[in-house]
Coordinates of N, CA and C in Angstrom, one line a residue:
Chain A
X1 N 1.2 -6.9 -14.3 CA 0.5 -5.7 -14.5 C 1.2 -4.6 -13.6
X2 N 1.2 -3.4 -14.1 CA 1.8 -2.3 -13.4 C 0.9 -1.9 -12.2
X3 N 1.6 -1.8 -11.0 CA 0.8 -1.5 -9.8 C 1.6 -0.8 -8.8
X4 N 0.9 -0.2 -7.9 CA 1.5 0.4 -6.7 C 0.8 -0.2 -5.5
X5 N 1.6 -0.7 -4.6 CA 1.0 -1.4 -3.4 C 1.5 -0.8 -2.1
X6 N 0.5 -0.5 -1.3 CA 0.7 -0.1 0.0 C 0.1 -1.2 0.9
X7 N 1.0 -2.0 1.5 CA 0.5 -3.2 2.2 C -0.3 -2.9 3.5
X8 N -0.1 -1.8 4.1 CA -0.7 -1.5 5.3 C -1.9 -0.5 5.1
X9 N -3.1 -1.0 5.4 CA -4.3 -0.1 5.2 C -4.4 0.9 6.3
X10 N -4.0 0.4 7.5 CA -4.2 1.3 8.7 C -3.0 1.0 9.7
X11 N -2.5 2.1 10.2 CA -1.4 2.1 11.1 C -1.7 3.0 12.3
X12 N -1.5 2.5 13.5 CA -1.6 3.3 14.7 C -0.3 3.5 15.4
X13 N 0.0 4.7 15.7 CA 1.4 5.0 16.3 C 1.2 6.0 17.4
X14 N 2.0 5.9 18.4 CA 2.0 6.8 19.5 C 2.7 8.1 19.1
X15 N 2.2 9.2 19.6 CA 2.9 10.5 19.4 C 4.3 10.4 19.9
X16 N 5.2 10.8 19.1 CA 6.6 10.8 19.5 C 7.4 9.6 19.0
X17 N 6.6 8.6 18.6 CA 7.2 7.3 18.1 C 7.6 7.5 16.6
X18 N 8.4 6.6 16.1 CA 8.7 6.6 14.7 C 7.6 6.0 13.8
X19 N 7.7 6.4 12.6 CA 6.6 5.9 11.6 C 7.3 5.5 10.4
X20 N 6.9 4.3 9.8 CA 7.3 3.9 8.5 C 6.1 3.4 7.7
X21 N 5.9 3.9 6.5 CA 4.9 3.5 5.7 C 5.5 2.8 4.4
X22 N 5.0 1.7 4.1 CA 5.6 0.9 3.0 C 4.9 1.2 1.7
X23 N 5.7 1.1 0.6 CA 5.2 1.3 -0.7 C 6.1 0.4 -1.6
X24 N 5.4 -0.4 -2.4 CA 6.1 -1.2 -3.4 C 5.5 -0.9 -4.8
X25 N 6.3 -1.0 -5.8 CA 5.8 -0.8 -7.2 C 6.2 -1.9 -8.1
X26 N 5.4 -2.0 -9.1 CA 5.7 -3.1 -10.1 C 5.6 -2.5 -11.5
X27 N 6.8 -2.1 -12.0 CA 6.9 -1.5 -13.3 C 8.2 -2.0 -13.9
X28 N 8.2 -1.9 -15.2 CA 9.4 -2.4 -16.0 C 10.7 -1.6 -15.7
X29 N 10.5 -0.3 -15.6 CA 11.7 0.5 -15.3 C 11.4 1.3 -14.0
X30 N 12.4 2.0 -13.6 CA 12.2 2.8 -12.4 C 11.2 4.0 -12.7
X31 N 10.1 4.0 -12.0 CA 9.2 5.1 -12.3 C 9.6 6.3 -11.5
X32 N 8.8 7.4 -11.7 CA 9.0 8.6 -10.8 C 8.1 8.3 -9.6
X33 N 8.6 8.6 -8.4 CA 7.9 8.2 -7.2 C 7.5 9.3 -6.3
X34 N 6.3 9.3 -5.7 CA 5.8 10.4 -4.9 C 5.2 9.8 -3.7
X35 N 5.1 10.7 -2.6 CA 4.3 10.5 -1.5 C 3.4 11.7 -1.3
X36 N 2.1 11.4 -1.1 CA 1.2 12.5 -0.8 C 0.5 12.2 0.5
X37 N 0.0 13.3 1.2 CA -0.8 13.2 2.4 C -2.1 13.9 2.1
X38 N -3.2 13.2 2.6 CA -4.5 13.8 2.4 C -5.2 13.9 3.8
X39 N -5.5 15.2 4.1 CA -6.2 15.5 5.4 C -7.6 15.9 5.0
X40 N -8.6 15.6 5.9 CA -10.0 15.9 5.7 C -10.1 17.4 5.3
X41 N -10.9 17.7 4.3 CA -11.1 19.0 3.9 C -10.0 19.7 3.1
X42 N -8.9 19.0 2.9 CA -7.8 19.6 2.2 C -7.4 18.8 1.0
X43 N -6.8 19.4 0.1 CA -6.3 18.6 -1.1 C -5.1 17.8 -0.8
X44 N -4.8 16.9 -1.6 CA -3.6 16.1 -1.4 C -2.4 17.0 -1.5
X45 N -1.5 16.8 -0.6 CA -0.3 17.6 -0.5 C 1.0 16.8 -0.7
X46 N 1.8 17.2 -1.6 CA 3.0 16.5 -1.9 C 4.0 16.6 -0.8
X47 N 4.4 15.4 -0.3 CA 5.4 15.4 0.8 C 6.8 15.3 0.2
X48 N 7.0 14.5 -0.8 CA 8.4 14.4 -1.4 C 8.2 13.6 -2.7
X49 N 9.3 13.6 -3.5 CA 9.3 12.9 -4.7 C 10.7 12.4 -5.0
X50 N 10.8 11.4 -5.8 CA 12.1 10.8 -6.3 C 12.1 10.7 -7.8
X51 N 13.1 11.2 -8.4 CA 13.2 11.0 -9.8 C 14.5 10.3 -10.1
X52 N 15.6 10.7 -9.5 CA 16.9 10.1 -9.7 C 17.9 10.6 -8.7
X53 N 19.1 10.1 -8.7 CA 20.1 10.6 -7.8 C 20.1 9.9 -6.4
X54 N 20.3 10.7 -5.4 CA 20.4 10.2 -4.0 C 19.1 9.5 -3.7
X55 N 19.3 8.3 -3.2 CA 18.1 7.5 -3.0 C 17.4 7.8 -1.7
X56 N 18.0 8.6 -0.9 CA 17.3 9.1 0.4 C 16.8 10.5 0.1
X57 N 15.5 10.7 0.1 CA 14.9 11.9 -0.2 C 14.3 12.6 1.0
X58 N 14.6 13.8 1.2 CA 14.0 14.6 2.3 C 12.8 15.4 1.8
X59 N 11.7 15.4 2.6 CA 10.5 16.1 2.2 C 10.1 17.1 3.2
X60 N 8.9 17.5 3.1 CA 8.4 18.5 4.1 C 7.9 17.8 5.3
X61 N 7.7 18.6 6.4 CA 7.1 18.1 7.6 C 7.9 17.1 8.3
X62 N 9.2 17.0 8.0 CA 10.1 16.1 8.7 C 10.1 14.7 8.1
X63 N 9.4 14.5 7.0 CA 9.4 13.2 6.3 C 10.6 12.9 5.4
X64 N 10.9 11.7 5.3 CA 11.9 11.3 4.3 C 11.5 9.9 3.7
X65 N 12.1 9.6 2.6 CA 11.8 8.3 1.9 C 13.0 7.8 1.3
X66 N 13.1 6.5 1.2 CA 14.3 5.8 0.7 C 13.9 5.0 -0.5
X67 N 14.5 5.2 -1.6 CA 14.2 4.4 -2.8 C 15.2 3.2 -2.8
X68 N 14.6 2.0 -2.9 CA 15.5 0.8 -3.0 C 15.1 0.0 -4.2
X69 N 16.0 0.1 -5.2 CA 15.7 -0.5 -6.5 C 15.6 -2.0 -6.4
X70 N 16.4 -2.6 -5.6 CA 16.4 -4.1 -5.5 C 15.1 -4.6 -4.9
X71 N 14.5 -3.8 -4.1 CA 13.2 -4.2 -3.5 C 12.0 -3.5 -4.1
X72 N 12.2 -2.7 -5.1 CA 11.1 -2.0 -5.8 C 10.3 -1.3 -4.7
X73 N 11.0 -0.6 -3.8 CA 10.3 0.0 -2.7 C 10.6 1.5 -2.6
X74 N 9.7 2.2 -2.0 CA 9.9 3.6 -1.7 C 9.2 3.9 -0.4
X75 N 9.7 3.5 0.7 CA 9.1 3.6 2.0 C 9.3 5.0 2.6
X76 N 8.2 5.5 3.3 CA 8.2 6.8 3.9 C 8.5 6.7 5.4
X77 N 9.2 7.6 5.9 CA 9.6 7.5 7.3 C 9.5 8.9 8.0
X78 N 9.2 8.8 9.3 CA 9.4 10.0 10.1 C 9.8 9.6 11.5
X79 N 10.9 10.2 12.0 CA 11.5 9.7 13.2 C 10.6 9.9 14.5
X80 N 9.8 11.0 14.5 CA 9.0 11.3 15.6 C 7.7 11.9 15.2
X81 N 6.6 11.2 15.3 CA 5.3 11.7 14.7 C 4.6 12.7 15.7
X82 N 3.9 13.6 15.1 CA 3.1 14.5 15.9 C 1.6 14.2 15.6
X83 N 0.8 14.7 16.6 CA -0.6 14.4 16.4 C -1.2 14.9 15.1
X84 N -0.5 16.0 14.6 CA -1.0 16.5 13.3 C -0.7 15.7 12.1
X85 N 0.1 14.6 12.3 CA 0.5 13.7 11.2 C -0.6 12.7 10.9
X86 N -1.6 12.7 11.8 CA -2.8 11.8 11.5 C -3.5 12.1 10.2
X87 N -3.5 11.2 9.3 CA -4.0 11.5 7.9 C -3.9 10.3 7.1
X88 N -4.3 10.4 5.8 CA -4.2 9.3 4.9 C -3.0 9.6 4.0
X89 N -2.2 8.6 3.8 CA -0.9 8.8 3.0 C -1.0 7.9 1.8
X90 N -0.6 8.5 0.7 CA -0.7 7.8 -0.6 C 0.7 7.8 -1.3
X91 N 1.1 6.6 -1.7 CA 2.3 6.5 -2.6 C 1.7 6.6 -4.0
X92 N 2.5 7.2 -4.9 CA 2.0 7.4 -6.2 C 3.2 7.3 -7.2
X93 N 3.0 6.9 -8.4 CA 4.0 6.8 -9.4 C 3.6 7.4 -10.7
X94 N 4.5 7.9 -11.4 CA 4.3 8.2 -12.9 C 5.3 7.2 -13.6
X95 N 4.7 6.4 -14.4 CA 5.5 5.3 -15.0 C 6.7 5.8 -15.8
X96 N 6.5 7.0 -16.5 CA 7.6 7.5 -17.3 C 7.3 8.8 -17.9
X97 N 8.2 9.4 -18.6 CA 8.0 10.7 -19.1 C 6.8 10.8 -20.1
X98 N 6.6 9.6 -20.7 CA 5.4 9.6 -21.7 C 4.1 9.7 -21.0
X99 N 4.1 9.4 -19.7 CA 2.9 9.4 -18.9 C 2.8 10.6 -17.9
X100 N 3.6 11.7 -18.3 CA 3.7 12.8 -17.4 C 2.3 13.2 -16.9
X101 N 2.1 13.3 -15.6 CA 0.9 13.8 -15.0 C -0.1 12.7 -14.7
X102 N 0.1 11.5 -15.3 CA -0.8 10.4 -15.0 C -0.4 9.7 -13.8
X103 N -0.6 10.3 -12.6 CA -0.3 9.7 -11.4 C -1.1 8.4 -11.1
X104 N -0.4 7.4 -10.7 CA -1.1 6.1 -10.3 C -0.9 6.0 -8.8
X105 N -2.0 5.9 -8.1 CA -1.9 5.9 -6.6 C -2.0 4.5 -6.1
X106 N -1.4 4.3 -4.9 CA -1.6 3.1 -4.1 C -2.9 3.3 -3.4
X107 N -3.3 2.3 -2.6 CA -4.6 2.3 -2.0 C -4.6 3.2 -0.7
X108 N -3.5 3.6 -0.3 CA -3.4 4.5 0.9 C -3.2 3.8 2.2
X109 N -2.6 4.5 3.1 CA -2.5 4.0 4.5 C -3.0 5.1 5.4
X110 N -4.0 4.7 6.3 CA -4.5 5.6 7.2 C -3.7 5.6 8.5
X111 N -3.2 6.7 8.9 CA -2.3 6.8 10.1 C -3.1 7.4 11.2
X112 N -3.2 6.7 12.3 CA -3.8 7.2 13.5 C -2.7 7.5 14.6
X113 N -2.8 8.6 15.2 CA -1.7 9.0 16.2 C -2.4 9.0 17.6
X114 N -1.9 8.2 18.5 CA -2.5 8.2 19.8 C -1.6 9.0 20.8
X115 N -2.2 9.5 21.8 CA -1.5 10.4 22.8 C -0.4 9.5 23.5
Chain B
X1 N 2.3 28.4 -1.9 CA 2.2 27.4 -3.0 C 1.0 27.6 -3.8
X2 N 0.9 26.9 -4.9 CA -0.2 27.0 -5.8 C -1.5 26.5 -5.2
X3 N -2.6 27.1 -5.4 CA -3.8 26.7 -4.8 C -4.9 26.4 -5.8
X4 N -5.5 25.3 -5.5 CA -6.6 24.8 -6.4 C -7.9 24.7 -5.6
X5 N -9.0 25.2 -6.1 CA -10.2 25.1 -5.3 C -11.2 24.3 -6.1
X6 N -12.2 23.8 -5.4 CA -13.3 23.0 -6.0 C -14.6 23.5 -5.4
X7 N -15.6 23.5 -6.3 CA -16.9 24.0 -5.9 C -18.0 23.1 -6.6
X8 N -18.9 22.6 -5.9 CA -19.1 22.7 -4.4 C -18.2 21.7 -3.7
X9 N -18.2 21.8 -2.4 CA -17.5 20.8 -1.6 C -18.3 19.5 -1.4
X10 N -19.6 19.8 -1.3 CA -20.6 18.7 -1.1 C -21.8 19.0 -2.0
X11 N -22.4 17.9 -2.6 CA -23.6 18.1 -3.3 C -24.4 16.8 -3.2
X12 N -25.7 17.0 -3.0 CA -26.6 15.9 -2.9 C -27.6 16.1 -4.0
X13 N -27.9 15.1 -4.9 CA -28.8 15.3 -5.9 C -29.7 14.1 -6.1
X14 N -30.8 14.3 -6.8 CA -31.7 13.2 -7.1 C -31.2 12.4 -8.3
X15 N -31.5 11.1 -8.4 CA -31.1 10.3 -9.5 C -31.8 10.9 -10.8
X16 N -31.0 10.9 -11.8 CA -31.4 11.4 -13.1 C -31.1 12.8 -13.4
X17 N -30.6 13.5 -12.4 CA -30.3 14.9 -12.6 C -28.8 15.0 -12.9
X18 N -28.4 16.2 -13.4 CA -27.0 16.4 -13.7 C -26.3 17.4 -12.7
X19 N -25.1 17.2 -12.4 CA -24.3 17.9 -11.4 C -23.0 18.4 -12.0
X20 N -22.8 19.7 -11.8 CA -21.5 20.3 -12.3 C -20.6 20.6 -11.2
X21 N -19.3 20.2 -11.4 CA -18.3 20.5 -10.4 C -17.2 21.3 -11.0
X22 N -16.8 22.4 -10.3 CA -15.8 23.3 -10.9 C -14.5 23.1 -10.2
X23 N -13.5 23.2 -11.0 CA -12.1 23.2 -10.5 C -11.4 24.4 -11.0
X24 N -10.8 25.2 -10.0 CA -10.1 26.4 -10.4 C -8.7 26.5 -9.8
X25 N -7.8 26.9 -10.7 CA -6.5 27.2 -10.2 C -6.5 28.7 -9.8
X26 N -6.2 29.0 -8.6 CA -6.5 30.4 -8.1 C -5.3 31.3 -8.4
X27 N -4.1 30.9 -8.4 CA -3.0 31.8 -8.5 C -2.0 31.3 -9.6
X28 N -2.4 30.5 -10.5 CA -1.6 30.1 -11.6 C -2.5 29.6 -12.8
X29 N -1.9 29.6 -13.9 CA -2.6 29.1 -15.1 C -2.2 27.7 -15.3
X30 N -3.2 26.9 -15.6 CA -3.0 25.5 -15.8 C -3.6 25.0 -17.2
X31 N -2.7 24.7 -18.1 CA -3.1 24.2 -19.4 C -3.7 22.8 -19.3
X32 N -3.3 22.1 -18.2 CA -3.8 20.7 -18.0 C -4.3 20.5 -16.6
X33 N -5.5 20.0 -16.6 CA -6.1 19.6 -15.3 C -6.5 18.1 -15.3
X34 N -6.6 17.5 -14.2 CA -6.9 16.1 -14.1 C -8.1 15.9 -13.2
X35 N -8.9 14.9 -13.5 CA -10.0 14.6 -12.7 C -9.9 13.1 -12.2
X36 N -10.0 13.0 -10.9 CA -9.9 11.7 -10.2 C -11.2 11.4 -9.5
X37 N -11.3 10.1 -9.3 CA -12.5 9.6 -8.5 C -11.9 8.8 -7.3
X38 N -12.5 9.0 -6.2 CA -12.0 8.2 -5.0 C -13.2 7.6 -4.3
X39 N -13.2 6.2 -4.2 CA -14.2 5.5 -3.5 C -13.7 5.4 -2.0
X40 N -14.7 5.2 -1.1 CA -14.3 5.1 0.3 C -13.3 4.1 0.6
X41 N -12.3 4.5 1.3 CA -11.2 3.6 1.7 C -10.4 3.1 0.5
X42 N -10.5 3.8 -0.6 CA -9.8 3.3 -1.7 C -8.9 4.4 -2.3
X43 N -8.2 4.0 -3.4 CA -7.3 5.0 -4.0 C -8.0 5.9 -4.9
X44 N -7.2 6.9 -5.4 CA -7.7 7.8 -6.4 C -7.5 7.1 -7.8
X45 N -8.5 7.2 -8.6 CA -8.4 6.6 -9.9 C -8.6 7.8 -10.9
X46 N -7.6 7.9 -11.8 CA -7.6 8.9 -12.8 C -8.8 8.7 -13.8
X47 N -9.6 9.7 -13.9 CA -10.7 9.6 -14.9 C -10.4 10.1 -16.2
X48 N -9.8 11.3 -16.2 CA -9.6 12.0 -17.5 C -8.6 13.1 -17.3
X49 N -8.0 13.5 -18.4 CA -7.1 14.6 -18.5 C -7.8 15.7 -19.3
X50 N -7.8 16.9 -18.7 CA -8.5 18.0 -19.3 C -7.5 19.0 -19.8
X51 N -7.5 19.3 -21.1 CA -6.6 20.2 -21.7 C -7.3 21.5 -22.2
X52 N -6.8 22.6 -21.8 CA -7.5 23.9 -22.2 C -7.6 24.0 -23.7
X53 N -8.8 24.3 -24.1 CA -9.0 24.5 -25.5 C -9.2 23.3 -26.4
X54 N -9.1 22.1 -25.8 CA -9.3 20.9 -26.6 C -10.1 19.9 -25.8
X55 N -10.4 18.8 -26.5 CA -11.2 17.7 -25.9 C -10.4 17.0 -24.8
X56 N -11.2 16.6 -23.8 CA -10.5 15.8 -22.7 C -10.2 14.4 -23.2
X57 N -9.2 13.9 -22.5 CA -8.8 12.5 -22.8 C -9.2 11.6 -21.6
X58 N -10.0 10.6 -21.9 CA -10.6 9.8 -20.9 C -9.8 8.5 -20.7
X59 N -9.7 8.1 -19.5 CA -9.1 6.8 -19.2 C -10.0 5.6 -19.6
X60 N -9.4 4.5 -19.8 CA -10.2 3.3 -20.3 C -11.3 3.0 -19.2
X61 N -12.5 2.8 -19.7 CA -13.6 2.4 -18.8 C -14.4 3.6 -18.3
X62 N -14.0 4.8 -18.6 CA -14.7 6.0 -18.1 C -15.6 6.4 -19.3
X63 N -16.9 6.6 -18.9 CA -17.9 7.0 -20.0 C -17.8 8.5 -20.2
X64 N -17.4 8.8 -21.4 CA -17.2 10.3 -21.7 C -18.5 11.0 -21.8
X65 N -19.6 10.2 -22.2 CA -20.9 10.9 -22.3 C -21.5 11.1 -20.9
X66 N -21.1 10.4 -19.9 CA -21.6 10.5 -18.6 C -20.8 11.6 -17.8
X67 N -19.6 11.6 -18.0 CA -18.7 12.6 -17.3 C -18.1 13.6 -18.3
X68 N -18.9 14.7 -18.5 CA -18.5 15.7 -19.4 C -17.5 16.6 -18.8
X69 N -16.4 16.9 -19.5 CA -15.4 17.7 -19.0 C -15.2 18.9 -20.0
X70 N -15.1 20.1 -19.4 CA -14.9 21.3 -20.2 C -13.8 22.1 -19.6
X71 N -12.8 22.4 -20.4 CA -11.7 23.2 -19.8 C -11.6 24.5 -20.6
X72 N -12.5 25.4 -20.3 CA -12.8 26.6 -21.1 C -11.7 27.7 -21.0
X73 N -11.0 27.7 -19.9 CA -10.0 28.7 -19.7 C -8.8 28.1 -19.0
X74 N -7.8 28.9 -18.8 CA -6.5 28.4 -18.2 C -6.6 28.3 -16.7
X75 N -7.8 28.7 -16.1 CA -7.9 28.5 -14.7 C -9.2 27.8 -14.3
X76 N -9.9 27.2 -15.2 CA -11.2 26.6 -14.9 C -11.4 25.4 -15.7
X77 N -11.7 24.3 -15.0 CA -12.2 23.0 -15.7 C -13.4 22.6 -14.9
X78 N -14.4 22.1 -15.7 CA -15.6 21.6 -15.1 C -15.9 20.2 -15.4
X79 N -16.4 19.5 -14.4 CA -16.8 18.1 -14.6 C -18.3 18.0 -14.4
X80 N -19.1 17.6 -15.4 CA -20.5 17.5 -15.3 C -20.9 16.0 -15.3
X81 N -21.5 15.6 -14.2 CA -22.0 14.2 -14.1 C -23.4 14.2 -14.6
X82 N -23.6 13.6 -15.8 CA -24.9 13.7 -16.4 C -25.8 12.5 -16.0
X83 N -27.1 12.8 -15.9 CA -28.0 11.7 -15.5 C -27.5 10.8 -14.4
X84 N -27.2 11.5 -13.3 CA -26.5 10.8 -12.2 C -27.3 9.7 -11.6
X85 N -26.6 8.7 -11.2 CA -27.3 7.5 -10.5 C -26.5 7.2 -9.2
X86 N -27.1 6.5 -8.3 CA -26.5 6.3 -7.0 C -25.1 5.7 -7.1
X87 N -24.8 4.9 -8.1 CA -23.4 4.4 -8.3 C -22.4 5.4 -8.7
X88 N -22.9 6.6 -9.0 CA -21.9 7.7 -9.3 C -21.5 8.4 -8.1
X89 N -22.2 8.1 -7.0 CA -21.8 8.7 -5.7 C -20.3 8.4 -5.4
X90 N -19.6 9.5 -5.1 CA -18.2 9.3 -4.9 C -17.5 10.6 -4.5
X91 N -16.3 10.6 -4.3 CA -15.5 11.8 -4.0 C -14.7 12.1 -5.2
X92 N -14.9 13.3 -5.8 CA -14.3 13.6 -7.0 C -13.2 14.7 -6.7
X93 N -12.0 14.5 -7.2 CA -10.9 15.4 -6.9 C -10.3 15.8 -8.2
X94 N -10.0 17.1 -8.3 CA -9.3 17.6 -9.5 C -7.9 18.0 -9.1
X95 N -7.0 18.1 -10.1 CA -5.7 18.6 -9.9 C -5.3 19.5 -11.1
X96 N -4.4 20.4 -10.9 CA -4.0 21.3 -11.9 C -2.5 21.2 -12.0
X97 N -2.0 21.2 -13.2 CA -0.6 21.0 -13.4 C 0.1 22.4 -13.5
X98 N 1.0 22.6 -12.7 CA 1.7 23.9 -12.7 C 3.0 23.8 -13.5
X99 N 3.1 24.6 -14.5 CA 4.2 24.5 -15.5 C 5.0 25.8 -15.6
X100 N 5.8 26.0 -14.6 CA 6.6 27.3 -14.6 C 7.9 27.1 -15.5
X101 N 8.2 28.1 -16.2 CA 9.4 28.1 -17.0 C 9.6 26.9 -17.9
X102 N 10.8 26.4 -17.9 CA 11.1 25.3 -18.8 C 11.3 24.0 -18.0
X103 N 10.8 24.0 -16.8 CA 10.9 22.7 -15.9 C 10.3 21.5 -16.7
X104 N 11.1 20.5 -16.7 CA 10.6 19.3 -17.3 C 9.5 18.6 -16.5
X105 N 9.5 18.9 -15.2 CA 8.6 18.2 -14.3 C 7.5 19.3 -13.9
X106 N 6.3 18.9 -14.1 CA 5.2 19.8 -13.8 C 4.4 19.2 -12.6
X107 N 4.6 19.8 -11.5 CA 3.9 19.3 -10.3 C 2.4 19.5 -10.4
X108 N 1.6 18.6 -9.9 CA 0.2 18.7 -9.8 C -0.2 19.2 -8.4
X109 N -1.1 20.2 -8.4 CA -1.7 20.6 -7.1 C -3.2 20.2 -7.1
X110 N -3.6 19.7 -6.0 CA -4.9 19.1 -5.9 C -5.9 20.0 -5.2
X111 N -7.1 19.9 -5.7 CA -8.2 20.5 -5.0 C -8.7 19.7 -3.8
X112 N -9.5 20.3 -2.9 CA -9.9 19.6 -1.7 C -11.0 18.5 -2.0
X113 N -11.5 18.4 -3.2 CA -12.5 17.4 -3.5 C -13.9 17.8 -3.3
X114 N -14.8 17.0 -4.0 CA -16.2 17.3 -4.0 C -16.9 15.9 -3.7
X115 N -17.7 15.9 -2.6 CA -18.4 14.7 -2.2 C -19.8 14.7 -2.9
X116 N -20.0 13.8 -3.8 CA -21.3 13.7 -4.5 C -22.1 12.5 -4.0
X117 N -23.3 12.8 -3.6 CA -24.2 11.8 -3.2 C -25.5 11.9 -4.0
X118 N -25.8 10.7 -4.7 CA -26.9 10.7 -5.5 C -28.0 9.8 -4.9
X119 N -29.1 10.4 -4.7 CA -30.2 9.6 -3.9 C -31.1 8.8 -4.9

């Protein structure tokens, strides 16, 4: 079955430390891949997306993600987290152009930032 | 960036009543809007696709008679939860698809969500 998996439900990281959030997908072909962040009281915000081309994608707020076809992964990274990065992060996919707009989300990873 | 609002942000209602949630694209026109449902500590599940001027398309397992969707204008879609029951309590999120020019990719912008509690 097609799915998006975020193995880590909850991650705690110290401010200034690096962060990596994992995302794996299970689809027949390479889907279109996204990372969103959800903060309380705010709508989901797109951090970055991958459609094709360079497998290392730069996003907003200092985030980047790397697409690895061999591992069916699209992990999100940030070299040095800030307290404001505490939020829920969702990996999402669109299976293909026929499903445009039908985002399928992973379960999310809650990031807690400690002083 | 494009802004999407939802109203109300929170609503508490009695079992058996109906509740309407509005989703508005504030600074762009959206021919397509989406409604999602999010359970606590869980992912967003797409409920339906709302197309301006036509009937909504519901995902499998979503009761179209319980979750009425109306996309009456290019900036407004409404979700009405009819005869609400406690199991309908959830966080409902809408998104609007922004389609500038001839871009093949239409980014979705999300509203802040509506917390529905049915007593």
